[in-house]
Amino acid sequence: MPTTFAPRALLLDMDGTLVNSDAVVERCWLRWAEEHGLDPAEVLRVAHGRQGQAAMATLLPDRPMDVNLAENDRMLAQEKADTEGVVPVPGAPAFLAALAGLPHALVTSADAPLARVRMAAAGLPLPPVLVTAESVGASKPDPEGFLKGAAALGFAPADCLAFEDSEAGIAAARAAGVPVVGIGPRAADHRPTAHAATLESLTVTPGPAGTLTVTVA
């Protein structure tokens, strides 16, 4: 049965939600896992949705943060140079086209240069408001990014609707008090408010009194 929301603004994750960058993420993080003798599956589970240094701190809790930050800088450089296999998530072009002129923001754990590289590689337009790694002091699953996205658009968190694919991202939206639609198979196990197999399952139309009508088929 379809689920319908009536938010006033939308908060969009990027990787796994709008852009399929799994090929790049896996190349970079699997290489990092091998260098550090860590279980590749666990590394990928932790890394999805988080800033790199936050993932490293979770995986190597006894390591100094300055080492994590330095390694994350190197990884970001690798990710920006590698766009092979970066494509839009099914339905993303039409979904973003439907949002033209409507209040929406990108809330991503990527930094701004990487966000621009990946959105361009996928042929997707950047939302008018960006909340990136430089914008926050704490990575998802901390709610700060979603709280700042809502504030930047001028709405209370409860008046927004988030779209996420990862465990960390869904937890961040819920902690911010933002209902969240999980996108894709990775999201299904992490208690989103509603779940869509792809963005093709969604419709967004302007609603009454400044609201939007979002239907999840």
mmCIF file of C-alpha atoms in Angstrom:
data_model
loop_
_atom_site.group_PDB
_atom_site.id
_atom_site.type_symbol
_atom_site.label_atom_id
_atom_site.label_comp_id
_atom_site.label_asym_id
_atom_site.label_seq_id
_atom_site.Cartn_x
_atom_site.Cartn_y
_atom_site.Cartn_z
ATOM 1 C CA MET A 1 0.000 0.000 0.000
ATOM 2 C CA PRO A 2 1.455 3.432 -0.900
ATOM 3 C CA THR A 3 2.721 5.706 1.881
ATOM 4 C CA THR A 4 2.162 9.455 1.556
ATOM 5 C CA PHE A 5 4.052 12.272 3.293
ATOM 6 C CA ALA A 6 3.316 16.012 3.316
ATOM 7 C CA PRO A 7 6.678 17.669 4.123
ATOM 8 C CA ARG A 8 7.613 21.267 3.407
ATOM 9 C CA ALA A 9 11.201 20.474 2.337
ATOM 10 C CA LEU A 10 13.380 17.519 1.379
ATOM 11 C CA LEU A 11 16.839 16.534 2.648
ATOM 12 C CA LEU A 12 18.758 14.276 0.272
ATOM 13 C CA ASP A 13 21.746 12.064 0.901
ATOM 14 C CA MET A 14 24.031 11.610 -2.130
ATOM 15 C CA ASP A 15 26.013 8.345 -2.264
ATOM 16 C CA GLY A 16 23.676 5.376 -2.602
ATOM 17 C CA THR A 17 20.613 7.639 -2.643
ATOM 18 C CA LEU A 18 21.113 9.808 -5.741
ATOM 19 C CA VAL A 19 24.481 8.567 -7.021
ATOM 20 C CA ASN A 20 25.617 4.965 -7.268
ATOM 21 C CA SER A 21 29.280 5.346 -6.320
ATOM 22 C CA ASP A 22 29.622 1.874 -4.799
ATOM 23 C CA ALA A 23 32.311 0.838 -7.300
ATOM 24 C CA VAL A 24 34.613 3.704 -6.261
ATOM 25 C CA VAL A 25 33.829 3.407 -2.553
ATOM 26 C CA GLU A 26 34.547 -0.300 -2.610
ATOM 27 C CA ARG A 27 37.800 0.093 -4.557
ATOM 28 C CA CYS A 28 39.120 2.684 -2.107
ATOM 29 C CA TRP A 29 37.925 1.087 1.124
ATOM 30 C CA LEU A 30 38.844 -2.470 0.174
ATOM 31 C CA ARG A 31 42.362 -1.265 -0.569
ATOM 32 C CA TRP A 32 42.425 0.469 2.825
ATOM 33 C CA ALA A 33 41.078 -2.684 4.558
ATOM 34 C CA GLU A 34 43.829 -4.792 2.991
ATOM 35 C CA GLU A 35 46.523 -2.311 4.056
ATOM 36 C CA HIS A 36 45.326 -2.531 7.665
ATOM 37 C CA GLY A 37 44.479 -6.237 7.812
ATOM 38 C CA LEU A 38 40.780 -5.633 8.476
ATOM 39 C CA ASP A 39 37.725 -7.620 7.420
ATOM 40 C CA PRO A 40 36.570 -6.099 4.101
ATOM 41 C CA ALA A 41 32.864 -6.702 4.724
ATOM 42 C CA GLU A 42 33.013 -4.999 8.122
ATOM 43 C CA VAL A 43 34.963 -2.059 6.691
ATOM 44 C CA LEU A 44 32.355 -1.483 3.986
ATOM 45 C CA ARG A 45 29.506 -1.828 6.484
ATOM 46 C CA VAL A 46 31.002 0.880 8.691
ATOM 47 C CA ALA A 47 32.223 3.160 5.906
ATOM 48 C CA HIS A 48 28.933 3.592 4.032
ATOM 49 C CA GLY A 49 27.344 6.900 4.963
ATOM 50 C CA ARG A 50 30.100 8.136 7.269
ATOM 51 C CA GLN A 51 32.911 10.636 6.805
ATOM 52 C CA GLY A 52 36.131 8.745 6.190
ATOM 53 C CA GLN A 53 37.916 9.742 9.374
ATOM 54 C CA ALA A 54 34.839 8.792 11.434
ATOM 55 C CA ALA A 55 34.742 5.345 9.828
ATOM 56 C CA MET A 56 38.461 4.906 10.480
ATOM 57 C CA ALA A 57 38.017 5.909 14.132
ATOM 58 C CA THR A 58 35.288 3.292 14.530
ATOM 59 C CA LEU A 59 37.366 0.579 12.876
ATOM 60 C CA LEU A 60 40.673 1.485 14.558
ATOM 61 C CA PRO A 61 39.563 3.033 17.872
ATOM 62 C CA ASP A 62 43.052 3.212 19.404
ATOM 63 C CA ARG A 63 44.589 5.179 16.542
ATOM 64 C CA PRO A 64 45.212 8.954 16.863
ATOM 65 C CA MET A 65 42.659 11.083 15.011
ATOM 66 C CA ASP A 66 45.362 13.071 13.223
ATOM 67 C CA VAL A 67 46.418 9.836 11.485
ATOM 68 C CA ASN A 68 42.805 9.215 10.462
ATOM 69 C CA LEU A 69 42.467 12.749 9.118
ATOM 70 C CA ALA A 70 45.662 12.429 7.085
ATOM 71 C CA GLU A 71 44.589 9.082 5.624
ATOM 72 C CA ASN A 72 41.137 10.452 4.862
ATOM 73 C CA ASP A 73 42.696 13.345 2.929
ATOM 74 C CA ARG A 74 44.574 10.828 0.794
ATOM 75 C CA MET A 75 41.439 8.761 0.279
ATOM 76 C CA LEU A 76 39.416 11.825 -0.744
ATOM 77 C CA ALA A 77 42.042 12.635 -3.358
ATOM 78 C CA GLN A 78 41.750 9.083 -4.705
ATOM 79 C CA GLU A 79 37.947 9.267 -4.763
ATOM 80 C CA LYS A 80 37.895 12.593 -6.605
ATOM 81 C CA ALA A 81 40.225 11.191 -9.264
ATOM 82 C CA ASP A 82 38.181 8.003 -9.715
ATOM 83 C CA THR A 83 34.761 8.345 -11.336
ATOM 84 C CA GLU A 84 34.707 5.035 -13.200
ATOM 85 C CA GLY A 85 31.356 3.383 -12.579
ATOM 86 C CA VAL A 86 29.758 6.472 -10.990
ATOM 87 C CA VAL A 87 26.193 6.559 -12.327
ATOM 88 C CA PRO A 88 22.832 7.913 -11.191
ATOM 89 C CA VAL A 89 20.663 5.708 -9.011
ATOM 90 C CA PRO A 90 17.657 4.531 -11.074
ATOM 91 C CA GLY A 91 15.089 7.312 -11.136
ATOM 92 C CA ALA A 92 17.434 10.022 -9.836
ATOM 93 C CA PRO A 93 17.333 12.312 -12.920
ATOM 94 C CA ALA A 94 13.531 12.408 -12.996
ATOM 95 C CA PHE A 95 13.321 12.712 -9.206
ATOM 96 C CA LEU A 96 15.621 15.760 -9.128
ATOM 97 C CA ALA A 97 13.864 17.286 -12.129
ATOM 98 C CA ALA A 98 10.600 17.081 -10.175
ATOM 99 C CA LEU A 99 12.232 19.042 -7.333
ATOM 100 C CA ALA A 100 13.197 22.050 -9.468
ATOM 101 C CA GLY A 101 11.958 25.180 -7.685
ATOM 102 C CA LEU A 102 10.977 23.223 -4.564
ATOM 103 C CA PRO A 103 12.898 23.484 -1.253
ATOM 104 C CA HIS A 104 15.502 20.751 -1.028
ATOM 105 C CA ALA A 105 19.086 20.313 0.164
ATOM 106 C CA LEU A 106 21.912 17.833 -0.246
ATOM 107 C CA VAL A 107 23.079 16.455 3.124
ATOM 108 C CA THR A 108 26.155 14.335 2.457
ATOM 109 C CA SER A 109 29.191 12.995 4.293
ATOM 110 C CA ALA A 110 31.300 13.855 1.234
ATOM 111 C CA ASP A 111 33.176 17.134 1.147
ATOM 112 C CA ALA A 112 31.976 19.780 -1.303
ATOM 113 C CA PRO A 113 34.565 19.075 -4.046
ATOM 114 C CA LEU A 114 33.781 15.339 -3.994
ATOM 115 C CA ALA A 115 30.030 16.039 -4.015
ATOM 116 C CA ARG A 116 30.447 18.215 -7.109
ATOM 117 C CA VAL A 117 32.638 15.613 -8.828
ATOM 118 C CA ARG A 118 30.205 12.759 -8.188
ATOM 119 C CA MET A 119 27.034 14.654 -9.057
ATOM 120 C CA ALA A 120 28.658 15.841 -12.298
ATOM 121 C CA ALA A 121 29.922 12.344 -13.133
ATOM 122 C CA ALA A 122 26.380 11.044 -12.679
ATOM 123 C CA GLY A 123 24.959 13.884 -14.782
ATOM 124 C CA LEU A 124 22.818 15.200 -11.919
ATOM 125 C CA PRO A 125 22.154 18.836 -10.939
ATOM 126 C CA LEU A 126 23.332 20.034 -7.547
ATOM 127 C CA PRO A 127 20.533 21.007 -5.160
ATOM 128 C CA PRO A 128 20.445 24.709 -4.247
ATOM 129 C CA VAL A 129 21.632 24.072 -0.669
ATOM 130 C CA LEU A 130 24.621 21.883 0.205
ATOM 131 C CA VAL A 131 25.455 20.514 3.653
ATOM 132 C CA THR A 132 28.783 18.722 3.253
ATOM 133 C CA ALA A 133 31.564 17.411 5.476
ATOM 134 C CA GLU A 134 32.971 20.934 5.889
ATOM 135 C CA SER A 135 29.602 22.160 7.201
ATOM 136 C CA VAL A 136 29.477 19.973 10.309
ATOM 137 C CA GLY A 137 31.554 19.057 13.316
ATOM 138 C CA ALA A 138 30.281 15.479 13.544
ATOM 139 C CA SER A 139 29.676 12.792 10.931
ATOM 140 C CA LYS A 140 26.492 10.815 10.455
ATOM 141 C CA PRO A 141 25.037 9.060 12.470
ATOM 142 C CA ASP A 142 25.173 12.351 14.380
ATOM 143 C CA PRO A 143 22.076 14.403 13.425
ATOM 144 C CA GLU A 144 23.961 17.682 12.893
ATOM 145 C CA GLY A 145 23.904 17.535 9.088
ATOM 146 C CA PHE A 146 20.157 17.073 8.874
ATOM 147 C CA LEU A 147 19.523 19.734 11.507
ATOM 148 C CA LYS A 148 21.662 22.194 9.533
ATOM 149 C CA GLY A 149 19.959 21.233 6.274
ATOM 150 C CA ALA A 150 16.525 21.910 7.739
ATOM 151 C CA ALA A 151 17.690 25.222 9.231
ATOM 152 C CA ALA A 152 19.288 26.319 5.955
ATOM 153 C CA LEU A 153 15.976 25.764 4.184
ATOM 154 C CA GLY A 154 14.104 27.580 6.937
ATOM 155 C CA PHE A 155 12.050 24.680 8.258
ATOM 156 C CA ALA A 156 11.751 22.648 11.442
ATOM 157 C CA PRO A 157 13.203 19.128 11.169
ATOM 158 C CA ALA A 158 9.756 17.559 11.595
ATOM 159 C CA ASP A 159 8.555 19.522 8.542
ATOM 160 C CA CYS A 160 11.226 17.894 6.357
ATOM 161 C CA LEU A 161 11.561 14.455 4.795
ATOM 162 C CA ALA A 162 14.961 12.778 4.398
ATOM 163 C CA PHE A 163 16.087 10.251 1.806
ATOM 164 C CA GLU A 164 18.893 7.878 2.807
ATOM 165 C CA ASP A 165 20.406 4.500 1.986
ATOM 166 C CA SER A 166 22.833 3.746 4.831
ATOM 167 C CA GLU A 167 22.512 2.671 8.443
ATOM 168 C CA ALA A 168 24.433 5.758 9.607
ATOM 169 C CA GLY A 169 22.339 8.113 7.494
ATOM 170 C CA ILE A 170 18.994 6.686 8.546
ATOM 171 C CA ALA A 171 20.060 6.855 12.207
ATOM 172 C CA ALA A 172 21.148 10.492 11.733
ATOM 173 C CA ALA A 173 17.807 11.504 10.222
ATOM 174 C CA ARG A 174 15.842 9.755 12.945
ATOM 175 C CA ALA A 175 17.991 11.380 15.644
ATOM 176 C CA ALA A 176 17.262 14.780 14.053
ATOM 177 C CA GLY A 177 13.532 14.130 14.239
ATOM 178 C CA VAL A 178 13.217 13.924 10.445
ATOM 179 C CA PRO A 179 11.064 11.179 8.908
ATOM 180 C CA VAL A 180 13.197 9.205 6.464
ATOM 181 C CA VAL A 181 12.534 7.236 3.295
ATOM 182 C CA GLY A 182 15.086 4.464 2.876
ATOM 183 C CA ILE A 183 16.254 4.021 -0.711
ATOM 184 C CA GLY A 184 17.477 0.708 -2.108
ATOM 185 C CA PRO A 185 18.287 -2.667 -0.583
ATOM 186 C CA ARG A 186 20.904 -1.387 1.889
ATOM 187 C CA ALA A 187 18.267 0.738 3.639
ATOM 188 C CA ALA A 188 15.670 -1.944 4.191
ATOM 189 C CA ASP A 189 17.172 -3.381 7.400
ATOM 190 C CA HIS A 190 17.646 -0.076 9.231
ATOM 191 C CA ARG A 191 14.132 1.032 10.235
ATOM 192 C CA PRO A 192 13.411 3.899 7.848
ATOM 193 C CA THR A 193 9.977 5.460 8.189
ATOM 194 C CA ALA A 194 9.174 4.091 4.731
ATOM 195 C CA HIS A 195 11.167 2.167 2.145
ATOM 196 C CA ALA A 196 11.438 2.464 -1.643
ATOM 197 C CA ALA A 197 13.241 -0.056 -3.813
ATOM 198 C CA THR A 198 14.422 2.793 -6.077
ATOM 199 C CA LEU A 199 13.675 6.467 -6.639
ATOM 200 C CA GLU A 200 11.433 5.302 -9.488
ATOM 201 C CA SER A 201 8.944 4.294 -6.772
ATOM 202 C CA LEU A 202 8.498 7.929 -5.658
ATOM 203 C CA THR A 203 6.363 10.801 -6.863
ATOM 204 C CA VAL A 204 6.757 14.395 -5.657
ATOM 205 C CA THR A 205 4.225 17.135 -6.394
ATOM 206 C CA PRO A 206 3.513 20.550 -4.858
ATOM 207 C CA GLY A 207 0.744 20.299 -2.278
ATOM 208 C CA PRO A 208 -1.539 22.806 -0.546
ATOM 209 C CA ALA A 209 -0.349 25.589 1.766
ATOM 210 C CA GLY A 210 3.320 25.235 0.862
ATOM 211 C CA THR A 211 3.544 21.522 1.496
ATOM 212 C CA LEU A 212 4.779 18.831 -0.867
ATOM 213 C CA THR A 213 3.068 15.538 -1.511
ATOM 214 C CA VAL A 214 5.548 12.644 -1.572
ATOM 215 C CA THR A 215 4.150 9.218 -2.356
ATOM 216 C CA VAL A 216 6.184 6.039 -1.866
ATOM 217 C CA ALA A 217 4.648 3.266 -3.973
#
